[in-house]
Every structure is written in C-alpha cells, then in structure tokens.
XYZ file of N, CA, C and O in Angstrom:
692
model
N 106.352 43.658 100.835
C 107.206 44.659 101.420
C 108.074 45.320 100.371
O 108.186 46.515 100.334
N 108.740 44.556 99.565
C 109.617 45.118 98.561
C 111.063 44.763 98.836
O 111.441 44.326 99.916
N 111.860 44.942 97.846
C 113.275 44.645 97.869
C 114.027 45.687 98.699
O 113.945 46.887 98.419
N 114.793 45.269 99.732
C 115.527 46.223 100.574
C 116.545 47.044 99.781
O 116.751 48.216 100.062
N 117.171 46.438 98.780
C 118.147 47.177 97.966
C 117.444 48.270 97.159
O 117.939 49.394 97.056
N 116.273 47.924 96.614
C 115.501 48.904 95.856
C 115.057 50.045 96.774
O 115.119 51.217 96.405
N 114.618 49.711 97.981
C 114.209 50.728 98.947
C 115.389 51.637 99.293
O 115.240 52.864 99.399
N 116.572 51.064 99.473
C 117.770 51.843 99.774
C 118.119 52.768 98.603
O 118.473 53.934 98.800
N 118.015 52.242 97.381
C 118.271 53.057 96.192
C 117.267 54.201 96.084
O 117.628 55.319 95.710
N 116.003 53.914 96.414
C 114.974 54.951 96.367
C 115.253 56.049 97.387
O 115.053 57.233 97.115
N 115.725 55.667 98.586
C 116.072 56.664 99.605
C 117.252 57.518 99.155
O 117.264 58.734 99.361
N 118.243 56.901 98.531
C 119.396 57.659 98.017
C 118.947 58.617 96.908
O 119.394 59.770 96.862
N 118.068 58.139 96.021
C 117.534 58.997 94.963
C 116.752 60.160 95.568
O 116.904 61.310 95.148
N 115.921 59.862 96.564
C 115.133 60.909 97.220
C 116.042 61.965 97.823
O 115.789 63.168 97.691
N 117.120 61.541 98.481
C 118.053 62.487 99.087
C 118.729 63.354 98.025
O 118.823 64.581 98.174
N 119.199 62.736 96.969
C 119.863 63.488 95.901
C 118.895 64.458 95.231
O 119.247 65.612 94.951
N 117.676 63.998 94.977
C 116.672 64.848 94.337
C 116.311 66.027 95.227
O 116.234 67.166 94.782
N 116.107 65.741 96.518
C 115.775 66.812 97.469
C 116.868 67.862 97.520
O 116.600 69.059 97.556
N 118.112 67.428 97.555
C 119.230 68.351 97.595
C 119.262 69.201 96.317
O 119.409 70.420 96.379
N 119.114 68.560 95.178
C 119.135 69.296 93.912
C 117.983 70.286 93.798
O 118.167 71.437 93.396
N 116.783 69.853 94.174
C 115.611 70.729 94.118
C 115.778 71.895 95.095
O 115.478 73.054 94.768
N 116.293 71.608 96.280
C 116.488 72.648 97.287
C 117.500 73.693 96.822
O 117.278 74.903 96.949
N 118.612 73.237 96.263
C 119.627 74.183 95.764
C 119.083 75.009 94.611
O 119.323 76.209 94.532
N 118.346 74.366 93.709
C 117.763 75.090 92.581
C 116.731 76.103 93.068
O 116.704 77.248 92.608
N 115.895 75.715 94.023
C 114.885 76.630 94.564
C 115.548 77.837 95.224
O 115.107 78.980 95.031
N 116.616 77.601 95.977
C 117.330 78.715 96.612
C 117.901 79.649 95.566
O 117.812 80.881 95.690
N 118.491 79.101 94.549
C 119.086 79.932 93.484
C 118.003 80.719 92.752
O 118.175 81.902 92.455
N 116.876 80.083 92.481
C 115.779 80.784 91.804
C 115.242 81.924 92.665
O 114.946 83.001 92.149
N 115.117 81.705 93.966
C 114.669 82.795 94.846
C 115.634 83.970 94.767
O 115.223 85.122 94.747
N 116.925 83.672 94.718
C 117.934 84.734 94.636
C 117.882 85.451 93.290
O 118.178 86.641 93.210
N 117.502 84.743 92.245
C 117.515 85.304 90.896
C 116.189 85.911 90.457
O 116.097 86.451 89.372
N 115.137 85.831 91.286
C 113.831 86.295 90.836
C 113.258 87.411 91.691
O 112.113 87.339 92.108
N 114.016 88.461 91.937
C 113.436 89.516 92.759
C 112.277 90.219 92.079
O 111.401 90.742 92.743
N 112.252 90.201 90.749
C 111.195 90.934 90.050
C 111.364 92.421 90.301
O 112.148 92.850 91.130
N 110.625 93.209 89.583
C 110.723 94.656 89.748
C 109.824 95.125 90.872
O 109.984 96.194 91.407
N 108.852 94.280 91.225
C 107.919 94.616 92.297
C 107.977 93.474 93.310
O 107.406 92.430 93.102
N 108.674 93.688 94.422
C 108.911 92.616 95.391
C 107.741 92.424 96.344
O 107.912 91.885 97.426
N 106.551 92.813 95.949
C 105.431 92.783 96.875
C 104.838 91.390 97.097
O 104.001 91.226 97.967
N 105.246 90.391 96.345
C 104.713 89.044 96.540
C 105.594 88.258 97.500
O 106.788 88.121 97.280
N 104.987 87.743 98.548
C 105.700 86.822 99.429
C 105.798 85.477 98.726
O 105.102 85.222 97.725
N 106.609 84.592 99.264
C 106.733 83.258 98.685
C 105.383 82.544 98.700
O 104.990 81.906 97.727
N 104.620 82.671 99.804
C 103.316 82.019 99.904
C 102.319 82.636 98.923
O 101.579 81.907 98.253
N 102.307 83.958 98.806
C 101.396 84.614 97.862
C 101.707 84.174 96.434
O 100.793 83.882 95.649
N 102.987 84.110 96.090
C 103.377 83.677 94.748
C 102.956 82.225 94.516
O 102.453 81.879 93.441
N 103.106 81.382 95.529
C 102.720 79.987 95.406
C 101.210 79.848 95.223
O 100.737 79.063 94.391
N 100.434 80.617 95.984
C 98.974 80.591 95.851
C 98.574 81.007 94.428
O 97.768 80.330 93.776
N 99.146 82.099 93.940
C 98.816 82.569 92.587
C 99.216 81.527 91.539
O 98.464 81.278 90.589
N 100.380 80.912 91.712
C 100.831 79.899 90.752
C 99.903 78.687 90.760
O 99.560 78.156 89.699
N 99.477 78.252 91.943
C 98.562 77.112 92.017
C 97.225 77.433 91.367
O 96.647 76.590 90.671
N 96.727 78.640 91.574
C 95.463 79.041 90.939
C 95.625 79.138 89.424
O 94.729 78.757 88.669
N 96.773 79.647 88.981
C 97.011 79.756 87.540
C 97.057 78.375 86.905
O 96.494 78.156 85.835
N 97.707 77.428 87.567
C 97.850 76.087 86.998
C 96.594 75.238 87.135
O 96.282 74.454 86.252
N 95.862 75.393 88.248
C 94.738 74.497 88.530
C 93.374 75.096 88.234
O 92.386 74.386 88.247
N 93.303 76.401 88.040
C 91.998 77.037 87.917
C 91.450 77.330 89.299
O 92.161 77.240 90.299
N 90.173 77.674 89.371
C 89.550 78.045 90.642
C 89.648 76.902 91.644
O 89.449 75.737 91.304
N 89.991 77.254 92.892
C 90.101 76.286 93.974
C 89.411 76.850 95.208
O 89.254 78.060 95.336
N 89.042 75.978 96.117
C 88.485 76.421 97.396
C 89.652 76.712 98.350
O 90.779 76.237 98.129
N 89.399 77.461 99.418
C 90.454 77.670 100.415
C 91.001 76.348 100.969
O 92.205 76.220 101.198
N 90.141 75.365 101.185
C 90.588 74.063 101.696
C 91.519 73.371 100.704
O 92.520 72.758 101.104
N 91.189 73.447 99.433
C 92.045 72.833 98.421
C 93.397 73.528 98.353
O 94.444 72.871 98.264
N 93.387 74.858 98.405
C 94.651 75.606 98.409
C 95.492 75.256 99.636
O 96.705 75.060 99.533
N 94.852 75.175 100.785
C 95.569 74.838 102.013
C 96.199 73.454 101.901
O 97.342 73.247 102.323
N 95.466 72.503 101.346
C 96.000 71.152 101.191
C 97.223 71.156 100.283
O 98.233 70.507 100.582
N 97.167 71.903 99.200
C 98.301 71.985 98.279
C 99.515 72.605 98.976
O 100.639 72.153 98.809
N 99.265 73.632 99.773
C 100.352 74.345 100.457
C 100.822 73.626 101.717
O 101.840 73.993 102.293
N 100.079 72.613 102.168
C 100.451 71.909 103.383
C 100.182 72.733 104.634
O 100.917 72.643 105.617
N 99.128 73.543 104.591
C 98.771 74.427 105.699
C 97.332 74.188 106.128
O 96.557 73.564 105.402
N 96.970 74.734 107.270
C 95.575 74.795 107.677
C 94.921 75.959 106.916
O 95.590 76.957 106.616
N 93.646 75.838 106.635
C 92.936 76.889 105.903
C 93.088 78.245 106.582
O 93.301 79.262 105.910
N 93.016 78.279 107.905
C 93.124 79.536 108.644
C 94.468 80.222 108.395
O 94.559 81.448 108.449
N 95.497 79.439 108.120
C 96.826 80.002 107.876
C 96.894 80.771 106.566
O 97.806 81.571 106.367
N 95.947 80.534 105.671
C 95.923 81.234 104.378
C 95.072 82.499 104.409
O 95.129 83.296 103.476
N 94.299 82.694 105.463
C 93.333 83.793 105.500
C 93.973 85.143 105.209
O 93.497 85.900 104.368
N 95.081 85.455 105.894
C 95.718 86.766 105.725
C 96.207 86.958 104.289
O 95.951 87.982 103.673
N 96.893 85.958 103.734
C 97.422 86.107 102.383
C 96.291 86.204 101.360
O 96.370 86.992 100.413
N 95.218 85.441 101.546
C 94.078 85.530 100.626
C 93.419 86.904 100.718
O 93.061 87.493 99.682
N 93.275 87.428 101.925
C 92.696 88.772 102.088
C 93.560 89.827 101.400
O 93.052 90.718 100.720
N 94.883 89.731 101.577
C 95.796 90.686 100.938
C 95.729 90.592 99.421
O 95.681 91.606 98.730
N 95.731 89.371 98.898
C 95.657 89.193 97.444
C 94.347 89.726 96.887
O 94.321 90.322 95.801
N 93.258 89.545 97.629
C 91.972 90.066 97.184
C 91.973 91.595 97.206
O 91.520 92.236 96.251
N 92.512 92.196 98.271
C 92.592 93.659 98.366
C 93.428 94.251 97.237
O 93.153 95.356 96.759
N 94.443 93.516 96.803
C 95.312 93.965 95.715
C 94.712 93.676 94.340
O 95.306 94.012 93.319
N 93.538 93.031 94.308
C 92.887 92.698 93.043
C 93.536 91.539 92.311
O 93.320 91.363 91.117
N 94.310 90.729 93.028
C 95.042 89.641 92.387
C 94.288 88.309 92.407
O 94.635 87.396 91.656
N 93.270 88.201 93.259
C 92.374 87.038 93.250
C 90.940 87.544 93.333
O 90.692 88.687 93.726
N 90.011 86.674 92.946
C 88.586 86.964 93.043
C 87.931 85.792 93.754
O 88.203 84.633 93.442
N 87.076 86.107 94.724
C 86.323 85.068 95.432
C 84.892 85.082 94.934
O 84.339 86.141 94.674
N 84.314 83.899 94.838
C 82.903 83.797 94.454
C 82.307 82.578 95.140
O 83.023 81.664 95.541
N 81.005 82.573 95.272
C 80.302 81.433 95.871
C 80.158 80.345 94.825
O 79.935 80.606 93.643
N 80.259 79.112 95.271
C 80.111 77.966 94.396
C 78.678 77.887 93.885
O 77.730 78.114 94.641
N 78.511 77.548 92.618
C 77.179 77.333 92.049
C 76.551 76.060 92.611
O 75.344 75.938 92.702
N 77.397 75.115 93.000
C 76.945 73.819 93.488
C 76.570 73.877 94.969
O 75.584 73.287 95.386
N 77.369 74.603 95.766
C 77.163 74.663 97.210
C 77.480 76.084 97.679
O 78.637 76.487 97.708
N 76.458 76.831 98.048
C 76.627 78.240 98.416
C 77.509 78.433 99.644
O 78.008 79.522 99.885
N 77.730 77.378 100.417
C 78.622 77.488 101.581
C 80.084 77.488 101.161
O 80.949 77.900 101.919
N 80.358 76.993 99.962
C 81.747 76.901 99.485
C 82.133 78.155 98.713
O 81.324 78.735 98.018
N 83.390 78.517 98.855
C 83.920 79.693 98.186
C 84.952 79.242 97.153
O 85.811 78.408 97.455
N 84.852 79.761 95.947
C 85.852 79.489 94.920
C 86.770 80.697 94.821
O 86.317 81.839 94.909
N 88.046 80.432 94.637
C 89.033 81.495 94.487
C 89.695 81.306 93.138
O 90.112 80.204 92.780
N 89.802 82.405 92.384
C 90.482 82.332 91.096
C 91.421 83.507 90.952
O 91.223 84.565 91.539
N 92.464 83.298 90.160
C 93.445 84.354 89.932
C 92.883 85.325 88.887
O 92.196 84.921 87.947
N 93.140 86.609 89.084
C 92.721 87.636 88.134
C 93.876 87.939 87.182
O 95.002 87.468 87.382
N 93.615 88.765 86.189
C 94.693 89.165 85.282
C 95.774 89.927 86.048
O 96.963 89.770 85.778
N 95.377 90.743 87.027
C 96.367 91.452 87.852
C 97.232 90.453 88.620
O 98.444 90.664 88.783
N 96.643 89.361 89.082
C 97.401 88.318 89.772
C 98.353 87.602 88.836
O 99.496 87.303 89.199
N 97.890 87.327 87.619
C 98.766 86.686 86.624
C 99.960 87.583 86.311
O 101.094 87.113 86.214
N 99.706 88.879 86.162
C 100.789 89.816 85.851
C 101.763 89.927 87.017
O 102.976 89.949 86.818
N 101.261 89.976 88.249
C 102.134 90.037 89.426
C 103.012 88.790 89.488
O 104.211 88.884 89.801
N 102.437 87.639 89.192
C 103.195 86.391 89.202
C 104.240 86.389 88.089
O 105.395 86.013 88.312
N 103.845 86.834 86.887
C 104.806 86.898 85.774
C 105.985 87.783 86.155
O 107.138 87.424 85.932
N 105.696 88.933 86.737
C 106.763 89.841 87.128
C 107.633 89.226 88.219
O 108.855 89.355 88.198
N 107.008 88.555 89.152
C 107.724 87.943 90.271
C 108.744 86.907 89.790
O 109.835 86.811 90.344
N 108.392 86.126 88.784
C 109.264 85.036 88.349
C 110.081 85.343 87.095
O 110.924 84.539 86.701
N 109.857 86.500 86.496
C 110.513 86.840 85.224
C 112.035 86.680 85.294
O 112.642 86.018 84.454
N 112.674 87.287 86.291
C 114.136 87.236 86.376
C 114.635 85.814 86.631
O 115.634 85.387 86.054
N 113.951 85.085 87.498
C 114.344 83.705 87.777
C 114.218 82.819 86.550
O 115.082 81.978 86.279
N 113.140 83.017 85.788
C 112.961 82.230 84.569
C 114.038 82.561 83.538
O 114.539 81.670 82.860
N 114.404 83.848 83.434
C 115.453 84.246 82.490
C 116.784 83.608 82.889
O 117.514 83.074 82.044
N 117.091 83.648 84.206
C 118.334 83.027 84.663
C 118.310 81.524 84.393
O 119.293 80.959 83.892
N 117.198 80.855 84.720
C 117.113 79.411 84.546
C 117.228 79.021 83.075
O 117.945 78.067 82.732
N 116.569 79.747 82.193
C 116.660 79.444 80.760
C 118.104 79.571 80.277
O 118.600 78.710 79.538
N 118.788 80.639 80.698
C 120.185 80.829 80.296
C 121.071 79.732 80.879
O 121.960 79.196 80.197
N 120.846 79.370 82.154
C 121.651 78.327 82.794
C 121.427 76.978 82.104
O 122.393 76.228 81.880
N 120.199 76.672 81.777
C 119.907 75.420 81.065
C 120.611 75.400 79.707
O 121.239 74.403 79.336
N 120.507 76.507 78.979
C 121.100 76.610 77.642
C 122.629 76.502 77.714
O 123.253 75.870 76.873
N 123.237 77.132 78.740
C 124.705 77.166 78.825
C 125.312 75.894 79.401
O 126.478 75.601 79.146
N 124.561 75.143 80.192
C 125.162 73.997 80.871
C 124.694 72.637 80.361
O 125.359 71.643 80.637
N 123.574 72.603 79.650
C 123.033 71.320 79.195
C 122.938 71.270 77.677
O 122.633 72.275 77.024
N 123.137 70.084 77.144
C 122.960 69.871 75.704
C 121.467 69.875 75.391
O 120.632 69.721 76.301
N 121.108 69.991 74.110
C 119.683 69.894 73.761
C 119.054 68.579 74.241
O 117.921 68.582 74.728
N 119.774 67.482 74.147
C 119.235 66.191 74.614
C 119.028 66.213 76.122
O 118.008 65.727 76.626
N 119.988 66.786 76.860
C 119.845 66.875 78.316
C 118.673 67.781 78.690
O 117.937 67.490 79.641
N 118.480 68.863 77.946
C 117.328 69.738 78.217
C 116.029 68.984 77.948
O 115.035 69.180 78.655
N 116.027 68.099 76.971
C 114.851 67.260 76.721
C 114.568 66.333 77.897
O 113.411 66.125 78.280
N 115.615 65.785 78.501
C 115.454 64.931 79.676
C 114.893 65.752 80.833
O 114.000 65.301 81.563
N 115.390 66.983 81.011
C 114.888 67.852 82.078
C 113.411 68.157 81.845
O 112.623 68.201 82.790
N 113.006 68.349 80.585
C 111.598 68.599 80.265
C 110.741 67.421 80.713
O 109.692 67.600 81.333
N 111.202 66.218 80.431
C 110.476 65.015 80.861
C 110.466 64.929 82.383
O 109.434 64.658 83.000
N 111.625 65.180 83.006
C 111.726 65.119 84.471
C 110.792 66.130 85.127
O 110.195 65.834 86.171
N 110.637 67.310 84.535
C 109.745 68.321 85.112
C 108.316 67.785 85.194
O 107.636 67.947 86.210
N 107.866 67.125 84.147
C 106.533 66.522 84.162
C 106.423 65.407 85.195
O 105.414 65.284 85.893
N 107.471 64.610 85.302
C 107.467 63.532 86.292
C 107.460 64.089 87.717
O 106.779 63.546 88.594
N 108.193 65.166 87.955
C 108.207 65.779 89.285
C 106.830 66.321 89.647
O 106.411 66.245 90.805
N 106.110 66.865 88.669
C 104.741 67.321 88.935
C 103.866 66.139 89.342
O 103.034 66.253 90.243
N 104.051 65.005 88.679
C 103.290 63.798 89.046
C 103.604 63.391 90.483
O 102.697 63.079 91.261
N 104.883 63.371 90.832
C 105.288 62.979 92.183
C 104.711 63.953 93.201
O 104.210 63.544 94.253
N 104.758 65.250 92.897
C 104.246 66.264 93.825
C 102.754 66.074 94.089
O 102.275 66.378 95.182
N 102.028 65.547 93.132
C 100.595 65.333 93.298
C 100.228 63.984 93.891
O 99.060 63.706 94.120
N 101.233 63.148 94.178
C 100.963 61.795 94.666
C 100.439 61.815 96.096
O 100.893 62.587 96.922
N 99.485 60.970 96.360
C 98.970 60.739 97.717
C 99.601 59.438 98.184
O 99.137 58.359 97.827
N 100.680 59.528 98.945
C 101.434 58.363 99.379
C 101.402 58.301 100.898
O 101.749 59.264 101.567
N 100.984 57.181 101.406
C 100.973 56.979 102.864
C 102.344 56.483 103.293
O 102.858 55.522 102.733
N 102.931 57.177 104.253
C 104.190 56.744 104.838
C 103.856 56.258 106.234
O 103.175 56.951 106.986
N 104.332 55.077 106.552
C 103.993 54.468 107.835
C 104.249 55.432 108.992
O 105.313 56.032 109.097
N 103.213 55.625 109.823
C 103.367 56.437 111.020
C 103.075 57.914 110.836
O 103.120 58.669 111.781
N 102.797 58.351 109.608
C 102.484 59.769 109.426
C 101.739 59.965 108.127
O 101.836 59.182 107.209
N 100.973 61.048 108.092
C 100.301 61.400 106.847
C 100.928 62.682 106.345
O 101.481 63.459 107.099
N 100.852 62.902 105.041
C 101.420 64.099 104.448
C 100.555 65.306 104.725
O 99.434 65.192 105.221
N 101.057 66.509 104.390
C 100.300 67.732 104.636
C 98.937 67.729 103.951
O 97.963 68.178 104.519
N 98.875 67.197 102.748
C 97.594 67.198 102.037
C 96.572 66.333 102.765
O 95.423 66.712 102.917
N 97.004 65.162 103.249
C 96.065 64.304 103.955
C 95.659 64.934 105.278
O 94.504 64.917 105.645
N 96.612 65.487 106.010
C 96.307 66.081 107.314
C 95.366 67.250 107.142
O 94.394 67.408 107.899
N 95.603 68.096 106.145
C 94.744 69.249 105.928
C 93.355 68.805 105.492
O 92.355 69.328 105.946
N 93.309 67.818 104.600
C 92.007 67.335 104.134
C 91.231 66.715 105.283
O 90.022 66.904 105.395
N 91.933 66.003 106.160
C 91.239 65.395 107.296
C 90.716 66.463 108.214
O 89.625 66.372 108.734
N 91.488 67.545 108.390
C 91.062 68.620 109.274
C 89.892 69.409 108.721
O 89.068 69.919 109.447
N 89.794 69.505 107.413
C 88.755 70.302 106.787
C 87.511 69.482 106.453
O 86.434 69.997 106.398
N 87.708 68.231 106.107
C 86.591 67.356 105.788
C 86.022 67.563 104.394
O 85.332 66.720 103.874
N 86.297 68.699 103.757
C 85.692 68.967 102.460
C 86.705 68.945 101.327
O 86.328 68.994 100.177
N 87.977 68.909 101.638
C 88.995 68.983 100.577
C 89.112 67.649 99.879
O 89.380 66.633 100.505
N 88.910 67.642 98.562
C 89.056 66.398 97.816
C 90.525 66.056 97.656
O 91.383 66.903 97.776
N 90.789 64.810 97.367
C 92.168 64.415 97.049
C 92.582 65.135 95.784
O 91.835 65.180 94.815
N 93.760 65.714 95.808
C 94.229 66.484 94.649
C 95.289 65.734 93.901
O 96.114 65.104 94.410
C-alpha cells in the first residue's frame, strides 16, 4: 500500500504543483496573444503535440488531448484547410491516417506562443538565479515525464486510457 505520510505528502505536492502550473498557464495565455489570434487553445495544443511527437493518428492525438477522436474532427479539418497539418494514409495500414504538422503550422504555432515565451524568459531571468533556472530546466523535463505517465487511480482511468479503450487502436503513449 505505501506509507500514509508519504501519500499525504504526495497529495500536498500534487496540490501545490497543480496550483502553480494552473497560475502559470493562465498567465501565459494572457501573455501570448500573438499577432494572429486565429489559433484556438486546442488547435495550438494539437500543433504543439505534432511538432514534439512527429506524425500521429487521430486516435493518438485524442488520447493525448483527453478527448474522443470525434471531438477533434472540426479542429483537424480547420487546420488542414489552413494548410497547417497534412493527412496521409499509413504505409503499414491503409485504414489508418497519419497527421503531421506543416511548415505553415509550425509558423502559426511559433507566432501563437512568441509573446508568452518572451514574457516567460524575462520573468525567469528577473525572478530566478541561474541555479534556480537550472532547477526549473530539470523540473520541466520531469513534468514531461509525469505528463506521459500511465497511472491507474483506483476507481477511474485517465483520459488517455479511456480514449484508447474507446478507440481500440491507440497505443500507450
């Protein structure tokens, strides 16, 4: 089962981390209007996931976003119409569709986050020492690891598991 004190400490850490991440995310949204506000939060997230992961199937994208595949249809269609993603049939299985970000999608994403990144870089530089910024660099990598974790919580499954179960084809990410 584990140590109850350790579990309590982990819950307190989770709460503090969630609060900090939530406040930072809100501030970044406020600071990153970009010059072209045409990207929704979901569209920007889809483009960012494709940029970081390479080509993905709609099921894989849905699992990452914690949505049903059908919920992504409109945003994927819009991104394709705007030339920001490209769809192609899988070489392995013609029934599967691969989606990849185009250069236009990369540029739209860069523009979308440019102001937020500039604000964050300045805030990090002004408020943290070089050693503290090094710790944040390490923490950023650790947070990516946590975000990719497949953890079963008693009585419920996470969005990735639920979406993968609903689709049947989405691999564990």
